Amino acid sequence: MAAWYDERLEAQARAYEQAQAILFLVRFALLFALAAVFWMSGWSRALGAGLRNWFSFPFAWPLVCAAFTALAVFGYEVVLFPLSVLADYSFERLHGRLEAEFAQWLGGFLLTLLLEVGIVTGAFTGLYVLMRIFPTAWWLAATAAYVLLVTGLGEGGAAWLLPRVRPPVPAGDAALAEELRRVGRAAGLEIEDAAWWDFEHQENLAEVRLAGTGRRRRVIFSAQAWHGYGRREQVYLAAHQMARFRHGAGLAMQVLQAVLAGGVFWGAAQITEWAARTHGLPGTSAPEAFPFLVTSLFALAALAGVAAHAVLRHLELAADRFALGQAGGEDVLQSCLRIAFEQEPFAVDAPGWQVVLLHRAPTPAHRLAQAAGLKR
C-alpha cells in the first residue's frame, strides 16, 4: 500500500479523523447530560410556565412551542461554545484546515448558529403541530414528511433538479459514451451520454452523478473527475454509481431508511409520552417534555444510523465488486484512491469503533483488501 500514498500525511489525516470522531461523540453525550440538567433543575417547567404567561392570548401554543425550542437550542449552543471554539477553530487551525482569524470564524459561527436555531425550531414546531392535529398518529405523519423531504431534497431530487439549474457540458467522447452504455446495460440502465459540470465551487459535488429518472440516465462528472481522472478511472467511478441501481438496491435502501425513520418517530412518541405522564405532564405535546422528546429522538436516530450505515457499507462493497468487474481490477481502484488522496489526504484505515459508529462507507483498506481477494 505504501506505494500510492504518503504515510506521513496519512498518519496526520488518521489522527485528525479520530480526534474529530471523539469530539463528535463528546458533543453527542453532552446533549443527554444537558437535557437531564434542563429537566432536573426545573428550568424546563419554569420556561414553559413563563412563556405561557407571556403569550397568554388564544391559540398562542405554536409561539410557545417555537419560543421554547429556540431558547433551549440557543442555550445548548451557548453552553457548548467553548467546545465549539476548541473543535471548530483551534483544532482546525492546528491541523492546517482553517486559515480564518478568530473574528472571521466567529462571524461564520454566529450565522451558522442562527440558521441552526431556525431550522431546529421550525422542525420541532412542525412536530408539535402534527401532535395537535394527529394526537396518536403524529409519528406516522412525521415519517411521511421525512420521506418526502429526503426524496425531494436527496439524491433523487438533485438528480432531476441540478442538471436543469446547472446544465452540464456534453463530453463529446463517443468511445467513452459507448463504454458507459455497456456498463449501464450490465446494471439494467439505459445510459444516454456523458457530460461534465463546468462551474465554480464544486467542493461538495459528487465525482459522478447519474442524472435523470427511472432507467434512463445521463452520466455527469465533476470538473475534477473529468479533468483529473483517466478513462479507466472515469468508467470505474460511473460503474460504482450504476451499481447502486442494480437489483433495486437503491430503492431497497430508501425503503429501509423510511422504516427506520418510522421506528425512530414511533419509539420517541412512546418513550416521551410515558416519561411526560410519569412526571406529571399532560403528554408529549407539552413543551416542558422537550428534554424527553429530543433525547429519545436523537438516541433512537443514532441506533438507526448505525444500522443504516452497516447496510450502506455492505452496498458500497457490492458496488465495488461490480465496478471492478466492469472497469478493471485492483489497480484502477488504487488509482482512484491515489488521485483522491493527492487532492485531500485521508485515513486509509480506522479503528473498528469509528467505522461501526460513524462511517457510511468502508475504509479504503477494506475496499482494497476486497479487490485483492477478488483478484486471487
JSON list of N, CA and C in Angstrom, two decimals, residues 38 43-45 47-48 51 63-73 128 287-291:
[
{"chain": "A", "resi": 38, "resn": "PHE", "atom": "N", "xyz": [-31.41, 20.21, 32.31]},
{"chain": "A", "resi": 38, "resn": "PHE", "atom": "CA", "xyz": [-32.53, 21.09, 31.96]},
{"chain": "A", "resi": 38, "resn": "PHE", "atom": "C", "xyz": [-33.82, 20.66, 32.64]},
{"chain": "A", "resi": 43, "resn": "TRP", "atom": "N", "xyz": [-35.77, 23.98, 35.18]},
{"chain": "A", "resi": 43, "resn": "TRP", "atom": "CA", "xyz": [-35.77, 25.06, 34.20]},
{"chain": "A", "resi": 43, "resn": "TRP", "atom": "C", "xyz": [-36.77, 24.80, 33.08]},
{"chain": "A", "resi": 44, "resn": "SER", "atom": "N", "xyz": [-36.98, 23.54, 32.73]},
{"chain": "A", "resi": 44, "resn": "SER", "atom": "CA", "xyz": [-37.93, 23.22, 31.66]},
{"chain": "A", "resi": 44, "resn": "SER", "atom": "C", "xyz": [-39.34, 23.65, 32.04]},
{"chain": "A", "resi": 45, "resn": "ARG", "atom": "N", "xyz": [-39.77, 23.30, 33.26]},
{"chain": "A", "resi": 45, "resn": "ARG", "atom": "CA", "xyz": [-41.10, 23.70, 33.73]},
{"chain": "A", "resi": 45, "resn": "ARG", "atom": "C", "xyz": [-41.20, 25.22, 33.86]},
{"chain": "A", "resi": 47, "resn": "LEU", "atom": "N", "xyz": [-39.52, 27.54, 32.26]},
{"chain": "A", "resi": 47, "resn": "LEU", "atom": "CA", "xyz": [-39.55, 28.18, 30.94]},
{"chain": "A", "resi": 47, "resn": "LEU", "atom": "C", "xyz": [-40.92, 28.02, 30.30]},
{"chain": "A", "resi": 48, "resn": "GLY", "atom": "N", "xyz": [-41.50, 26.82, 30.39]},
{"chain": "A", "resi": 48, "resn": "GLY", "atom": "CA", "xyz": [-42.83, 26.60, 29.83]},
{"chain": "A", "resi": 48, "resn": "GLY", "atom": "C", "xyz": [-43.87, 27.50, 30.47]},
{"chain": "A", "resi": 51, "resn": "LEU", "atom": "N", "xyz": [-43.36, 31.23, 29.38]},
{"chain": "A", "resi": 51, "resn": "LEU", "atom": "CA", "xyz": [-43.78, 31.51, 28.01]},
{"chain": "A", "resi": 51, "resn": "LEU", "atom": "C", "xyz": [-45.31, 31.53, 27.90]},
{"chain": "A", "resi": 63, "resn": "LEU", "atom": "N", "xyz": [-46.56, 29.59, 19.14]},
{"chain": "A", "resi": 63, "resn": "LEU", "atom": "CA", "xyz": [-45.50, 30.52, 19.54]},
{"chain": "A", "resi": 63, "resn": "LEU", "atom": "C", "xyz": [-44.79, 30.03, 20.79]},
{"chain": "A", "resi": 64, "resn": "VAL", "atom": "N", "xyz": [-45.55, 29.46, 21.73]},
{"chain": "A", "resi": 64, "resn": "VAL", "atom": "CA", "xyz": [-44.95, 28.91, 22.94]},
{"chain": "A", "resi": 64, "resn": "VAL", "atom": "C", "xyz": [-43.98, 27.79, 22.58]},
{"chain": "A", "resi": 65, "resn": "CYS", "atom": "N", "xyz": [-44.42, 26.88, 21.72]},
{"chain": "A", "resi": 65, "resn": "CYS", "atom": "CA", "xyz": [-43.57, 25.75, 21.31]},
{"chain": "A", "resi": 65, "resn": "CYS", "atom": "C", "xyz": [-42.32, 26.23, 20.57]},
{"chain": "A", "resi": 66, "resn": "ALA", "atom": "N", "xyz": [-42.51, 27.19, 19.65]},
{"chain": "A", "resi": 66, "resn": "ALA", "atom": "CA", "xyz": [-41.38, 27.69, 18.87]},
{"chain": "A", "resi": 66, "resn": "ALA", "atom": "C", "xyz": [-40.39, 28.42, 19.77]},
{"chain": "A", "resi": 67, "resn": "ALA", "atom": "N", "xyz": [-40.89, 29.28, 20.66]},
{"chain": "A", "resi": 67, "resn": "ALA", "atom": "CA", "xyz": [-40.00, 30.03, 21.54]},
{"chain": "A", "resi": 67, "resn": "ALA", "atom": "C", "xyz": [-39.27, 29.09, 22.50]},
{"chain": "A", "resi": 68, "resn": "PHE", "atom": "N", "xyz": [-39.98, 28.09, 23.03]},
{"chain": "A", "resi": 68, "resn": "PHE", "atom": "CA", "xyz": [-39.36, 27.12, 23.93]},
{"chain": "A", "resi": 68, "resn": "PHE", "atom": "C", "xyz": [-38.20, 26.40, 23.23]},
{"chain": "A", "resi": 69, "resn": "THR", "atom": "N", "xyz": [-38.46, 25.91, 22.01]},
{"chain": "A", "resi": 69, "resn": "THR", "atom": "CA", "xyz": [-37.43, 25.18, 21.27]},
{"chain": "A", "resi": 69, "resn": "THR", "atom": "C", "xyz": [-36.25, 26.08, 20.95]},
{"chain": "A", "resi": 70, "resn": "ALA", "atom": "N", "xyz": [-36.53, 27.30, 20.48]},
{"chain": "A", "resi": 70, "resn": "ALA", "atom": "CA", "xyz": [-35.45, 28.22, 20.10]},
{"chain": "A", "resi": 70, "resn": "ALA", "atom": "C", "xyz": [-34.56, 28.54, 21.30]},
{"chain": "A", "resi": 71, "resn": "LEU", "atom": "N", "xyz": [-35.17, 28.82, 22.45]},
{"chain": "A", "resi": 71, "resn": "LEU", "atom": "CA", "xyz": [-34.39, 29.15, 23.64]},
{"chain": "A", "resi": 71, "resn": "LEU", "atom": "C", "xyz": [-33.59, 27.95, 24.14]},
{"chain": "A", "resi": 72, "resn": "ALA", "atom": "N", "xyz": [-34.20, 26.76, 24.06]},
{"chain": "A", "resi": 72, "resn": "ALA", "atom": "CA", "xyz": [-33.49, 25.55, 24.51]},
{"chain": "A", "resi": 72, "resn": "ALA", "atom": "C", "xyz": [-32.28, 25.26, 23.62]},
{"chain": "A", "resi": 73, "resn": "VAL", "atom": "N", "xyz": [-32.47, 25.37, 22.32]},
{"chain": "A", "resi": 73, "resn": "VAL", "atom": "CA", "xyz": [-31.36, 25.11, 21.39]},
{"chain": "A", "resi": 73, "resn": "VAL", "atom": "C", "xyz": [-30.28, 26.17, 21.54]},
{"chain": "A", "resi": 128, "resn": "TYR", "atom": "N", "xyz": [-44.74, 19.57, 16.81]},
{"chain": "A", "resi": 128, "resn": "TYR", "atom": "CA", "xyz": [-45.78, 19.93, 17.78]},
{"chain": "A", "resi": 128, "resn": "TYR", "atom": "C", "xyz": [-47.12, 20.18, 17.09]},
{"chain": "A", "resi": 287, "resn": "PRO", "atom": "N", "xyz": [-44.61, 21.49, 25.87]},
{"chain": "A", "resi": 287, "resn": "PRO", "atom": "CA", "xyz": [-43.23, 21.94, 25.62]},
{"chain": "A", "resi": 287, "resn": "PRO", "atom": "C", "xyz": [-42.26, 21.51, 26.71]},
{"chain": "A", "resi": 288, "resn": "GLU", "atom": "N", "xyz": [-42.74, 21.42, 27.96]},
{"chain": "A", "resi": 288, "resn": "GLU", "atom": "CA", "xyz": [-41.87, 21.01, 29.06]},
{"chain": "A", "resi": 288, "resn": "GLU", "atom": "C", "xyz": [-41.29, 19.62, 28.86]},
{"chain": "A", "resi": 289, "resn": "ALA", "atom": "N", "xyz": [-41.94, 18.80, 28.02]},
{"chain": "A", "resi": 289, "resn": "ALA", "atom": "CA", "xyz": [-41.44, 17.45, 27.75]},
{"chain": "A", "resi": 289, "resn": "ALA", "atom": "C", "xyz": [-40.36, 17.44, 26.67]},
{"chain": "A", "resi": 290, "resn": "PHE", "atom": "N", "xyz": [-39.93, 18.62, 26.23]},
{"chain": "A", "resi": 290, "resn": "PHE", "atom": "CA", "xyz": [-38.91, 18.73, 25.18]},
{"chain": "A", "resi": 290, "resn": "PHE", "atom": "C", "xyz": [-37.64, 17.94, 25.51]},
{"chain": "A", "resi": 291, "resn": "PRO", "atom": "N", "xyz": [-37.12, 17.98, 26.74]},
{"chain": "A", "resi": 291, "resn": "PRO", "atom": "CA", "xyz": [-35.91, 17.18, 27.03]},
{"chain": "A", "resi": 291, "resn": "PRO", "atom": "C", "xyz": [-36.10, 15.69, 26.77]}
]
